[in-house]
mmCIF file of C-alpha atoms in Angstrom:
data_model
loop_
_atom_site.group_PDB
_atom_site.id
_atom_site.type_symbol
_atom_site.label_atom_id
_atom_site.label_comp_id
_atom_site.label_asym_id
_atom_site.label_seq_id
_atom_site.Cartn_x
_atom_site.Cartn_y
_atom_site.Cartn_z
ATOM 1 C CA MET A 1 161.190 133.039 28.129
ATOM 2 C CA PRO A 2 160.175 131.850 31.632
ATOM 3 C CA GLU A 3 159.109 134.401 34.191
ATOM 4 C CA ALA A 4 161.520 135.235 36.983
ATOM 5 C CA SER A 5 160.809 133.643 40.297
ATOM 6 C CA PRO A 6 159.467 135.786 43.134
ATOM 7 C CA ALA A 7 162.770 135.364 44.953
ATOM 8 C CA THR A 8 164.783 136.976 42.150
ATOM 9 C CA ALA A 9 162.653 139.453 40.222
ATOM 10 C CA PRO A 10 161.288 141.443 43.141
ATOM 11 C CA ALA A 11 164.690 141.433 44.882
ATOM 12 C CA SER A 12 165.797 144.736 43.349
ATOM 13 C CA ARG A 13 162.467 146.309 44.198
ATOM 14 C CA GLN A 14 162.585 144.909 47.747
ATOM 15 C CA ILE A 15 165.967 146.488 48.375
ATOM 16 C CA ARG A 16 164.850 149.962 47.310
ATOM 17 C CA GLY A 17 162.789 150.497 50.457
ATOM 18 C CA PRO A 18 165.623 149.697 52.901
ATOM 19 C CA MET A 19 168.102 151.682 50.782
ATOM 20 C CA THR A 20 165.879 154.773 50.766
ATOM 21 C CA ALA A 21 165.174 154.430 54.483
ATOM 22 C CA LEU A 22 168.889 154.079 55.225
ATOM 23 C CA ALA A 23 169.792 157.116 53.138
ATOM 24 C CA LEU A 24 167.153 159.366 54.730
ATOM 25 C CA THR A 25 167.937 158.327 58.297
ATOM 26 C CA SER A 26 171.700 158.558 57.774
ATOM 27 C CA ALA A 27 171.247 162.078 56.383
ATOM 28 C CA ALA A 28 169.149 163.068 59.386
ATOM 29 C CA ILE A 29 171.658 161.658 61.885
ATOM 30 C CA ILE A 30 174.680 163.448 60.395
ATOM 31 C CA ALA A 31 172.768 166.702 59.946
ATOM 32 C CA PHE A 32 171.515 166.500 63.526
ATOM 33 C CA GLN A 33 175.085 166.228 64.813
ATOM 34 C CA LEU A 34 175.955 169.483 63.050
ATOM 35 C CA VAL A 35 172.823 171.079 64.509
ATOM 36 C CA MET A 36 173.917 169.946 67.975
ATOM 37 C CA MET A 37 177.300 171.604 67.433
ATOM 38 C CA GLN A 38 175.601 174.866 66.476
ATOM 39 C CA GLN A 39 173.352 174.668 69.522
ATOM 40 C CA MET A 40 176.335 174.039 71.789
ATOM 41 C CA ALA A 41 178.225 176.956 70.227
ATOM 42 C CA ILE A 42 175.299 179.269 70.956
ATOM 43 C CA ALA A 43 174.647 178.017 74.485
ATOM 44 C CA GLN A 44 178.247 177.360 75.571
ATOM 45 C CA TRP A 45 181.636 178.794 74.713
ATOM 46 C CA HIS A 46 182.519 176.044 72.270
ATOM 47 C CA HIS A 47 180.876 173.780 69.716
ATOM 48 C CA PHE A 48 181.952 170.694 71.737
ATOM 49 C CA ALA A 49 182.264 168.631 68.566
ATOM 50 C CA HIS A 50 184.058 165.887 70.497
ATOM 51 C CA LEU A 51 181.114 165.584 72.916
ATOM 52 C CA VAL A 52 178.593 165.477 70.064
ATOM 53 C CA ILE A 53 180.521 162.816 68.152
ATOM 54 C CA ALA A 54 181.064 160.791 71.332
ATOM 55 C CA THR A 55 177.327 160.913 72.064
ATOM 56 C CA ALA A 56 176.517 159.646 68.566
ATOM 57 C CA LEU A 57 179.101 156.874 68.804
ATOM 58 C CA LEU A 58 177.780 155.899 72.232
ATOM 59 C CA GLY A 59 174.304 155.517 70.785
ATOM 60 C CA PHE A 60 175.523 153.426 67.859
ATOM 61 C CA GLY A 61 177.762 151.328 70.108
ATOM 62 C CA ALA A 62 174.896 150.640 72.507
ATOM 63 C CA ALA A 63 172.726 149.683 69.523
ATOM 64 C CA GLY A 64 175.300 147.149 68.340
ATOM 65 C CA THR A 65 175.534 145.636 71.835
ATOM 66 C CA PHE A 66 171.753 145.483 72.137
ATOM 67 C CA LEU A 67 171.443 143.711 68.787
ATOM 68 C CA THR A 68 174.109 141.208 69.786
ATOM 69 C CA LEU A 69 172.209 140.333 72.958
ATOM 70 C CA PHE A 70 168.739 140.148 71.415
ATOM 71 C CA ARG A 71 169.416 139.419 67.745
ATOM 72 C CA THR A 72 167.315 136.248 67.591
ATOM 73 C CA ARG A 73 164.156 137.925 68.783
ATOM 74 C CA MET A 74 164.791 141.081 66.761
ATOM 75 C CA LEU A 75 165.440 139.192 63.538
ATOM 76 C CA ALA A 76 162.228 137.227 64.058
ATOM 77 C CA ASN A 77 160.310 140.537 64.173
ATOM 78 C CA TYR A 78 162.421 142.321 61.556
ATOM 79 C CA GLN A 79 159.608 143.558 59.296
ATOM 80 C CA SER A 80 157.439 144.926 62.089
ATOM 81 C CA LEU A 81 160.217 146.186 64.398
ATOM 82 C CA THR A 82 162.415 148.152 61.979
ATOM 83 C CA PRO A 83 159.791 150.782 61.006
ATOM 84 C CA TRP A 84 159.172 151.481 64.690
ATOM 85 C CA LEU A 85 162.880 152.007 65.295
ATOM 86 C CA PHE A 86 162.957 154.587 62.496
ATOM 87 C CA ILE A 87 159.899 156.325 63.941
ATOM 88 C CA LEU A 88 161.367 156.347 67.454
ATOM 89 C CA CYS A 89 164.554 157.838 66.032
ATOM 90 C CA GLY A 90 162.544 160.659 64.466
ATOM 91 C CA LEU A 91 160.580 161.292 67.643
ATOM 92 C CA GLY A 92 163.849 161.351 69.584
ATOM 93 C CA LEU A 93 165.333 163.948 67.233
ATOM 94 C CA ALA A 94 162.257 166.141 67.624
ATOM 95 C CA ALA A 95 162.165 165.897 71.421
ATOM 96 C CA ALA A 96 165.882 165.777 72.297
ATOM 97 C CA SER A 97 166.316 169.509 72.886
ATOM 98 C CA ARG A 98 163.261 169.635 75.139
ATOM 99 C CA LEU A 99 164.239 166.534 77.082
ATOM 100 C CA ALA A 100 167.807 167.758 77.548
ATOM 101 C CA GLY A 101 166.522 170.772 79.469
ATOM 102 C CA LEU A 102 164.246 168.888 81.850
ATOM 103 C CA ALA A 103 166.811 169.132 84.654
ATOM 104 C CA GLY A 104 167.670 172.748 83.808
ATOM 105 C CA ASP A 105 170.089 174.447 81.439
ATOM 106 C CA PHE A 106 173.542 172.875 81.434
ATOM 107 C CA ASP A 107 176.476 175.294 81.708
ATOM 108 C CA ALA A 108 179.954 173.851 81.213
ATOM 109 C CA LEU A 109 181.597 176.687 83.171
ATOM 110 C CA LEU A 110 179.681 175.673 86.303
ATOM 111 C CA LEU A 111 180.455 171.968 86.039
ATOM 112 C CA PHE A 112 182.978 172.025 88.887
ATOM 113 C CA ALA A 113 181.156 174.676 90.929
ATOM 114 C CA GLU A 114 177.613 173.275 91.096
ATOM 115 C CA GLY A 115 176.877 169.637 91.761
ATOM 116 C CA ARG A 116 173.566 169.734 89.902
ATOM 117 C CA GLN A 117 175.429 170.460 86.662
ATOM 118 C CA TRP A 118 176.537 166.826 86.587
ATOM 119 C CA LEU A 119 172.892 165.726 86.687
ATOM 120 C CA ARG A 120 172.107 168.149 83.878
ATOM 121 C CA LEU A 121 175.023 166.796 81.858
ATOM 122 C CA LEU A 122 173.764 163.233 82.397
ATOM 123 C CA VAL A 123 170.227 164.162 81.295
ATOM 124 C CA PHE A 124 171.683 166.020 78.313
ATOM 125 C CA CYS A 125 173.721 162.992 77.185
ATOM 126 C CA LEU A 126 170.840 160.551 77.657
ATOM 127 C CA ALA A 127 168.389 162.781 75.761
ATOM 128 C CA TYR A 128 170.722 163.114 72.795
ATOM 129 C CA THR A 129 171.924 159.499 72.865
ATOM 130 C CA ALA A 130 168.392 158.065 72.519
ATOM 131 C CA PRO A 131 167.773 159.026 68.852
ATOM 132 C CA PHE A 132 171.253 157.799 67.869
ATOM 133 C CA PHE A 133 170.523 154.511 69.628
ATOM 134 C CA CYS A 134 167.210 153.990 67.814
ATOM 135 C CA GLY A 135 168.577 155.083 64.445
ATOM 136 C CA GLY A 136 171.752 153.054 64.882
ATOM 137 C CA LEU A 137 169.745 149.992 65.882
ATOM 138 C CA ALA A 138 167.558 150.268 62.772
ATOM 139 C CA ILE A 139 170.589 150.673 60.500
ATOM 140 C CA THR A 140 172.514 147.842 62.161
ATOM 141 C CA LEU A 141 169.512 145.539 62.069
ATOM 142 C CA ILE A 142 169.101 146.091 58.323
ATOM 143 C CA PHE A 143 172.805 145.420 57.739
ATOM 144 C CA TYR A 144 172.641 142.227 59.798
ATOM 145 C CA ARG A 145 169.437 140.974 58.200
ATOM 146 C CA GLU A 146 170.330 141.896 54.604
ATOM 147 C CA ASN A 147 174.036 140.983 54.739
ATOM 148 C CA GLN A 148 173.849 139.311 51.332
ATOM 149 C CA ARG A 149 173.135 142.740 49.809
ATOM 150 C CA ILE A 150 175.417 144.773 52.017
ATOM 151 C CA GLY A 151 177.066 146.576 49.063
ATOM 152 C CA PRO A 152 174.120 148.716 47.919
ATOM 153 C CA LEU A 153 172.888 149.128 51.491
ATOM 154 C CA TYR A 154 176.243 150.430 52.689
ATOM 155 C CA PHE A 155 176.390 152.735 49.670
ATOM 156 C CA ALA A 156 172.984 154.175 50.622
ATOM 157 C CA ASN A 157 174.196 154.640 54.192
ATOM 158 C CA MET A 158 177.354 156.516 53.166
ATOM 159 C CA ALA A 159 175.644 158.550 50.451
ATOM 160 C CA GLY A 160 172.928 159.606 52.870
ATOM 161 C CA SER A 161 175.537 160.663 55.430
ATOM 162 C CA GLY A 162 177.292 162.841 52.880
ATOM 163 C CA MET A 163 174.043 164.418 51.773
ATOM 164 C CA GLY A 164 173.131 165.046 55.404
ATOM 165 C CA ALA A 165 176.244 167.161 55.924
ATOM 166 C CA GLY A 166 175.434 169.277 52.880
ATOM 167 C CA LEU A 167 171.775 169.464 53.908
ATOM 168 C CA ALA A 168 172.650 170.869 57.332
ATOM 169 C CA VAL A 169 174.940 173.557 55.927
ATOM 170 C CA GLY A 170 172.260 174.578 53.433
ATOM 171 C CA LEU A 171 169.545 174.723 56.094
ATOM 172 C CA PHE A 172 171.708 176.927 58.317
ATOM 173 C CA HIS A 173 171.300 179.639 55.672
ATOM 174 C CA TRP A 174 167.511 179.521 55.677
ATOM 175 C CA LEU A 175 166.189 178.467 59.085
ATOM 176 C CA PRO A 176 167.073 179.175 62.714
ATOM 177 C CA VAL A 177 168.978 176.345 64.333
ATOM 178 C CA ALA A 178 166.212 175.744 66.897
ATOM 179 C CA ALA A 179 163.747 174.748 64.150
ATOM 180 C CA LEU A 180 166.046 172.250 62.441
ATOM 181 C CA PRO A 181 165.652 169.232 64.788
ATOM 182 C CA GLY A 182 161.939 169.129 64.043
ATOM 183 C CA LEU A 183 162.525 169.362 60.307
ATOM 184 C CA LEU A 184 165.193 166.649 60.354
ATOM 185 C CA ALA A 185 162.962 164.410 62.466
ATOM 186 C CA THR A 186 160.611 163.994 59.522
ATOM 187 C CA LEU A 187 163.277 162.024 57.613
ATOM 188 C CA PRO A 188 163.487 158.959 59.946
ATOM 189 C CA ILE A 189 159.700 158.939 60.345
ATOM 190 C CA CYS A 190 159.342 158.906 56.561
ATOM 191 C CA SER A 191 161.935 156.128 56.515
ATOM 192 C CA GLY A 192 159.622 154.063 58.694
ATOM 193 C CA LEU A 193 156.746 154.668 56.299
ATOM 194 C CA ILE A 194 158.870 153.747 53.287
ATOM 195 C CA PHE A 195 160.309 150.631 54.890
ATOM 196 C CA ASN A 196 156.900 149.326 55.924
ATOM 197 C CA HIS A 197 155.766 148.554 52.394
ATOM 198 C CA ARG A 198 152.890 146.452 53.711
ATOM 199 C CA ARG A 199 151.144 149.414 55.306
ATOM 200 C CA LYS A 200 147.401 149.708 54.722
ATOM 201 C CA PRO A 201 145.453 152.893 53.922
ATOM 202 C CA LYS A 202 143.763 152.724 57.315
ATOM 203 C CA ASP A 203 147.177 153.039 58.963
ATOM 204 C CA TRP A 204 147.928 156.456 57.439
ATOM 205 C CA PRO A 205 146.169 158.480 60.177
ATOM 206 C CA VAL A 206 148.321 156.697 62.770
ATOM 207 C CA TYR A 207 151.518 157.600 60.947
ATOM 208 C CA GLY A 208 150.227 161.140 60.529
ATOM 209 C CA LEU A 209 150.105 161.461 64.313
ATOM 210 C CA PHE A 210 153.814 160.687 64.481
ATOM 211 C CA LEU A 211 154.561 163.421 61.950
ATOM 212 C CA ALA A 212 152.729 165.863 64.224
ATOM 213 C CA ALA A 213 155.630 165.733 66.710
ATOM 214 C CA PRO A 214 158.211 167.196 64.274
ATOM 215 C CA VAL A 215 155.707 169.827 63.168
ATOM 216 C CA LEU A 216 155.159 170.904 66.764
ATOM 217 C CA ALA A 217 158.935 170.970 67.305
ATOM 218 C CA MET A 218 159.261 173.389 64.377
ATOM 219 C CA ILE A 219 156.365 175.607 65.506
ATOM 220 C CA PHE A 220 157.480 175.646 69.151
ATOM 221 C CA PRO A 221 161.252 175.156 68.967
ATOM 222 C CA ALA A 222 163.464 174.752 72.021
ATOM 223 C CA GLU A 223 165.763 177.761 71.774
ATOM 224 C CA PRO A 224 169.317 177.204 73.066
ATOM 225 C CA THR A 225 169.938 179.334 76.150
ATOM 226 C CA PRO A 226 173.258 181.231 76.026
ATOM 227 C CA SER A 227 175.523 180.960 79.048
ATOM 228 C CA GLU A 228 174.960 183.666 81.641
ATOM 229 C CA PHE A 229 178.671 184.448 81.428
ATOM 230 C CA LYS A 230 178.629 185.363 77.747
ATOM 231 C CA ALA A 231 178.910 188.997 76.683
ATOM 232 C CA ARG A 232 175.461 188.998 75.118
ATOM 233 C CA ALA A 233 173.874 187.875 78.404
ATOM 234 C CA LYS A 234 175.644 190.724 80.214
ATOM 235 C CA ALA A 235 174.487 193.261 77.614
ATOM 236 C CA MET A 236 170.877 192.183 78.035
ATOM 237 C CA LEU A 237 171.097 193.144 81.718
ATOM 238 C CA LEU A 238 171.509 196.822 80.783
ATOM 239 C CA PRO A 239 168.453 199.108 81.156
ATOM 240 C CA GLU A 240 166.117 199.049 78.132
ATOM 241 C CA ALA A 241 168.313 196.518 76.328
ATOM 242 C CA GLU A 242 166.644 194.854 73.347
ATOM 243 C CA ILE A 243 167.585 192.737 70.353
ATOM 244 C CA VAL A 244 167.013 194.880 67.251
ATOM 245 C CA ALA A 245 168.327 192.488 64.593
ATOM 246 C CA ARG A 246 168.986 188.776 64.202
ATOM 247 C CA ASP A 247 170.370 186.596 61.441
ATOM 248 C CA PHE A 248 171.656 183.034 61.169
ATOM 249 C CA SER A 249 174.096 181.177 58.966
ATOM 250 C CA PRO A 250 176.607 178.305 59.156
ATOM 251 C CA TYR A 251 178.870 180.766 60.989
ATOM 252 C CA GLY A 252 176.376 180.966 63.854
ATOM 253 C CA LEU A 253 173.689 183.231 65.285
ATOM 254 C CA LEU A 254 174.142 186.993 64.837
ATOM 255 C CA GLU A 255 172.290 189.344 67.182
ATOM 256 C CA VAL A 256 172.423 193.125 67.531
ATOM 257 C CA VAL A 257 171.690 194.463 71.017
ATOM 258 C CA SER A 258 170.704 198.085 71.537
ATOM 259 C CA ALA A 259 170.877 199.830 74.930
ATOM 260 C CA LYS A 260 171.364 203.485 75.830
ATOM 261 C CA ALA A 261 173.915 202.633 78.508
ATOM 262 C CA GLN A 262 176.054 200.615 76.086
ATOM 263 C CA ARG A 263 179.265 202.490 75.289
ATOM 264 C CA HIS A 264 181.978 201.983 72.683
ATOM 265 C CA ALA A 265 185.458 202.531 74.157
ATOM 266 C CA PRO A 266 187.908 200.187 72.361
ATOM 267 C CA ALA A 267 191.106 200.275 74.473
ATOM 268 C CA LEU A 268 190.611 204.005 74.553
ATOM 269 C CA SER A 269 193.353 206.406 75.615
ATOM 270 C CA LEU A 270 192.842 208.409 78.793
ATOM 271 C CA HIS A 271 193.458 211.502 76.649
ATOM 272 C CA TYR A 272 190.111 211.013 74.881
ATOM 273 C CA PRO A 273 188.343 214.325 75.619
ATOM 274 C CA HIS A 274 184.709 213.267 75.090
ATOM 275 C CA THR A 275 182.198 210.890 76.604
ATOM 276 C CA PRO A 276 182.462 207.516 74.833
ATOM 277 C CA PRO A 277 179.545 207.277 72.384
ATOM 278 C CA ASP A 278 176.689 204.850 72.888
ATOM 279 C CA ALA A 279 176.621 202.125 70.252
ATOM 280 C CA ASP A 280 174.677 199.037 69.336
ATOM 281 C CA VAL A 281 176.721 195.844 69.576
ATOM 282 C CA MET A 282 176.681 192.773 67.356
ATOM 283 C CA PHE A 283 177.199 189.363 68.959
ATOM 284 C CA LEU A 284 178.072 186.087 67.259
ATOM 285 C CA ASN A 285 176.788 183.078 69.221
ATOM 286 C CA GLY A 286 176.540 185.353 72.229
ATOM 287 C CA GLU A 287 180.139 186.579 72.041
ATOM 288 C CA TYR A 288 181.295 190.057 71.084
ATOM 289 C CA PHE A 289 181.606 190.512 67.310
ATOM 290 C CA GLY A 290 181.821 194.297 67.025
ATOM 291 C CA SER A 291 180.263 197.629 67.931
ATOM 292 C CA LEU A 292 178.290 199.336 65.203
ATOM 293 C CA PRO A 293 179.989 202.611 64.203
ATOM 294 C CA ALA A 294 178.166 205.918 64.380
ATOM 295 C CA PRO A 295 178.998 208.965 62.227
ATOM 296 C CA THR A 296 181.751 211.126 63.697
ATOM 297 C CA ARG A 297 180.361 214.364 65.087
ATOM 298 C CA ALA A 298 181.458 217.678 63.602
ATOM 299 C CA GLY A 299 184.661 218.950 65.136
ATOM 300 C CA GLN A 300 185.589 215.565 66.616
ATOM 301 C CA ARG A 301 188.330 213.233 65.534
ATOM 302 C CA PRO A 302 187.409 209.570 64.945
ATOM 303 C CA ILE A 303 187.412 207.635 68.193
ATOM 304 C CA LEU A 304 189.983 205.152 66.856
ATOM 305 C CA GLU A 305 192.457 208.053 66.642
ATOM 306 C CA TYR A 306 192.763 207.671 70.398
ATOM 307 C CA THR A 307 193.779 204.014 70.161
ATOM 308 C CA THR A 308 196.822 202.233 68.757
ATOM 309 C CA ARG A 309 194.910 201.769 65.505
ATOM 310 C CA GLY A 310 195.451 205.442 64.799
ATOM 311 C CA LEU A 311 199.219 204.909 64.526
ATOM 312 C CA PRO A 312 199.312 204.081 60.756
ATOM 313 C CA TYR A 313 197.430 207.295 59.968
ATOM 314 C CA ALA A 314 199.759 209.302 62.187
ATOM 315 C CA MET A 315 202.686 208.096 60.059
ATOM 316 C CA ARG A 316 201.092 208.701 56.650
ATOM 317 C CA SER A 317 197.782 209.376 54.885
ATOM 318 C CA PRO A 318 197.056 206.356 52.657
ATOM 319 C CA ARG A 319 194.555 206.671 49.831
ATOM 320 C CA GLN A 320 193.959 202.932 49.488
ATOM 321 C CA VAL A 321 193.357 200.839 52.604
ATOM 322 C CA LEU A 322 192.859 197.096 53.108
ATOM 323 C CA VAL A 323 190.881 196.142 56.230
ATOM 324 C CA LEU A 324 190.975 192.461 57.199
ATOM 325 C CA HIS A 325 188.187 191.106 59.413
ATOM 326 C CA ALA A 326 186.183 194.257 58.905
ATOM 327 C CA ALA A 327 183.384 192.969 61.183
ATOM 328 C CA THR A 328 180.894 195.809 61.765
ATOM 329 C CA GLY A 329 183.045 198.407 59.977
ATOM 330 C CA ASN A 330 184.774 200.513 62.649
ATOM 331 C CA ASP A 331 188.168 200.370 60.907
ATOM 332 C CA VAL A 332 186.487 200.999 57.569
ATOM 333 C CA ALA A 333 184.792 204.131 58.895
ATOM 334 C CA HIS A 334 188.110 205.228 60.386
ATOM 335 C CA ALA A 335 189.873 204.885 57.028
ATOM 336 C CA LEU A 336 187.205 206.951 55.265
ATOM 337 C CA ALA A 337 187.367 209.628 57.958
ATOM 338 C CA ARG A 338 191.128 209.885 57.379
ATOM 339 C CA GLY A 339 190.653 210.564 53.679
ATOM 340 C CA ALA A 340 190.932 207.148 52.062
ATOM 341 C CA THR A 341 189.442 207.110 48.562
ATOM 342 C CA ARG A 342 189.255 203.339 48.270
ATOM 343 C CA VAL A 343 188.775 200.803 51.072
ATOM 344 C CA THR A 344 188.772 197.058 50.498
ATOM 345 C CA ALA A 345 187.008 195.383 53.413
ATOM 346 C CA VAL A 346 187.359 191.620 53.956
ATOM 347 C CA GLU A 347 184.997 189.852 56.354
ATOM 348 C CA PRO A 348 184.687 186.030 56.347
ATOM 349 C CA ASN A 349 181.243 186.052 57.998
ATOM 350 C CA ARG A 350 178.973 186.584 55.016
ATOM 351 C CA ALA A 351 175.894 186.753 57.208
ATOM 352 C CA ALA A 352 177.285 189.858 58.901
ATOM 353 C CA ILE A 353 177.868 191.527 55.529
ATOM 354 C CA ARG A 354 174.422 190.462 54.339
ATOM 355 C CA LEU A 355 172.805 191.953 57.429
ATOM 356 C CA LEU A 356 174.709 195.262 57.321
ATOM 357 C CA ALA A 357 174.792 195.783 53.548
ATOM 358 C CA GLU A 358 171.481 194.302 52.391
ATOM 359 C CA ARG A 359 168.906 193.570 55.044
ATOM 360 C CA GLN A 360 169.379 196.357 57.591
ATOM 361 C CA PRO A 361 172.041 198.791 56.353
ATOM 362 C CA GLU A 362 170.707 201.428 58.742
ATOM 363 C CA LEU A 363 172.346 199.538 61.610
ATOM 364 C CA ASN A 364 175.735 201.040 60.700
ATOM 365 C CA HIS A 365 174.241 204.081 58.961
ATOM 366 C CA GLY A 366 174.669 202.659 55.455
ATOM 367 C CA LEU A 367 178.452 202.450 55.792
ATOM 368 C CA TYR A 368 178.825 199.378 53.572
ATOM 369 C CA LEU A 369 176.792 201.071 50.833
ATOM 370 C CA ASP A 370 179.443 203.763 50.386
ATOM 371 C CA PRO A 371 180.788 203.582 46.785
ATOM 372 C CA ARG A 372 184.342 203.977 48.072
ATOM 373 C CA ILE A 373 184.107 200.595 49.790
ATOM 374 C CA THR A 374 184.627 197.256 48.116
#
C-alpha cells in the first residue's frame, strides 16, 4: 500500500495545533468577559454586562477590519505572525486591569459631574479592547487561512468558548477575582507556543519570559476599587473600621466590616428604649448584605420586635418558621427568640452560608450551628 503524501497524511496532525490554540484562547476570552463583569460589579453599582460585551465585540470587529485591510501581508506571514498575536492577547489580558487604571479609577456615578471621568472611560475601554483585538485577529486569521477546514476549527472555537464560561464560574469559587486575569492570560500564551510547532529548544527561555507577566499579575493583582459612594466605602470611614472576614464566589465578593461606631437599627421604632447595639456588617460587592446579629441581652426583647417584622409574632406564636433570604440571620435569631422550635432558613448566596456556618461561625455567634435551624 503506498504511503500517504505529505499533503494528506500530516493534515490531521497539522490541524490539531490550530484547533488547540483556538480552544484555549476562546476559553480565555469568554472567561475574561465574566471576570470583567465581576470586577465591574465590585467597583461600580452594576456588572455592566452590556459594556463588557460591547468592548469584546469592538475588539473583534476591529480585528476583522484590520485583516480585511492588510490580509495579503498577514497571510504571507501567517506562521510567524499568529503565535505573536496569541502572545499579545495573553499579555493584554494580564495587563488590562493595570492599564485601565492609568488615568485613575473610573466611577460611573461621576461621569456627568467630572470631565476627567470621560478620559478614564476612554482609557478603560482601550485597555480592555486590546486583548480582544489581538485574540480576535488571531482567531480570524486562522479561519481565513484555513477556510478549507473551517468545520473542526469552528467547533474548537465554540467548544472552547463554552468551556471558558464553565471555567470562570469554577474559578470564582477558588480564587479572588483580581487574580483571575493573570491565570487566564496563560492560556493564549500557551496557544502561541502550541501553534508555533517549529519552535526550537533555544527559544523556550524567550517564551518563558512571556509567561512571567501572567505570574506577576497573579502575585500582584490589580484589585478593583469600590465606588466611594458604596455602603462599604462609607463604613470604612468609621473610626477603627477593619475588614475581619472576606470570601468570594460567583455571587460576588463578601466582606465583613467591624467598627465600634457601627450600629444596627433596622427601621427601628422611636419607642425602642435602648441604645441600638453595635454590629459587624456584611457587604456583597460593597453593598449592604446584612448586619450580623448579636445575642439578645437578658431582660431585653429582640430588636426586631420594635420593627414591622415583629407583627407576625404579635398575632401568634408559631413553632415552625420559614425565613426566605435569611442573609446574616437576623430574622432567624428573632424567630428563635420568640420560641420557634424549627426554623428553615433559605439563602441563595451559598458563600454567605459557607462563611457563617463553616469558616467563621463566630461572626454571628454560631447561630447557623443551632440544631433547631435547617
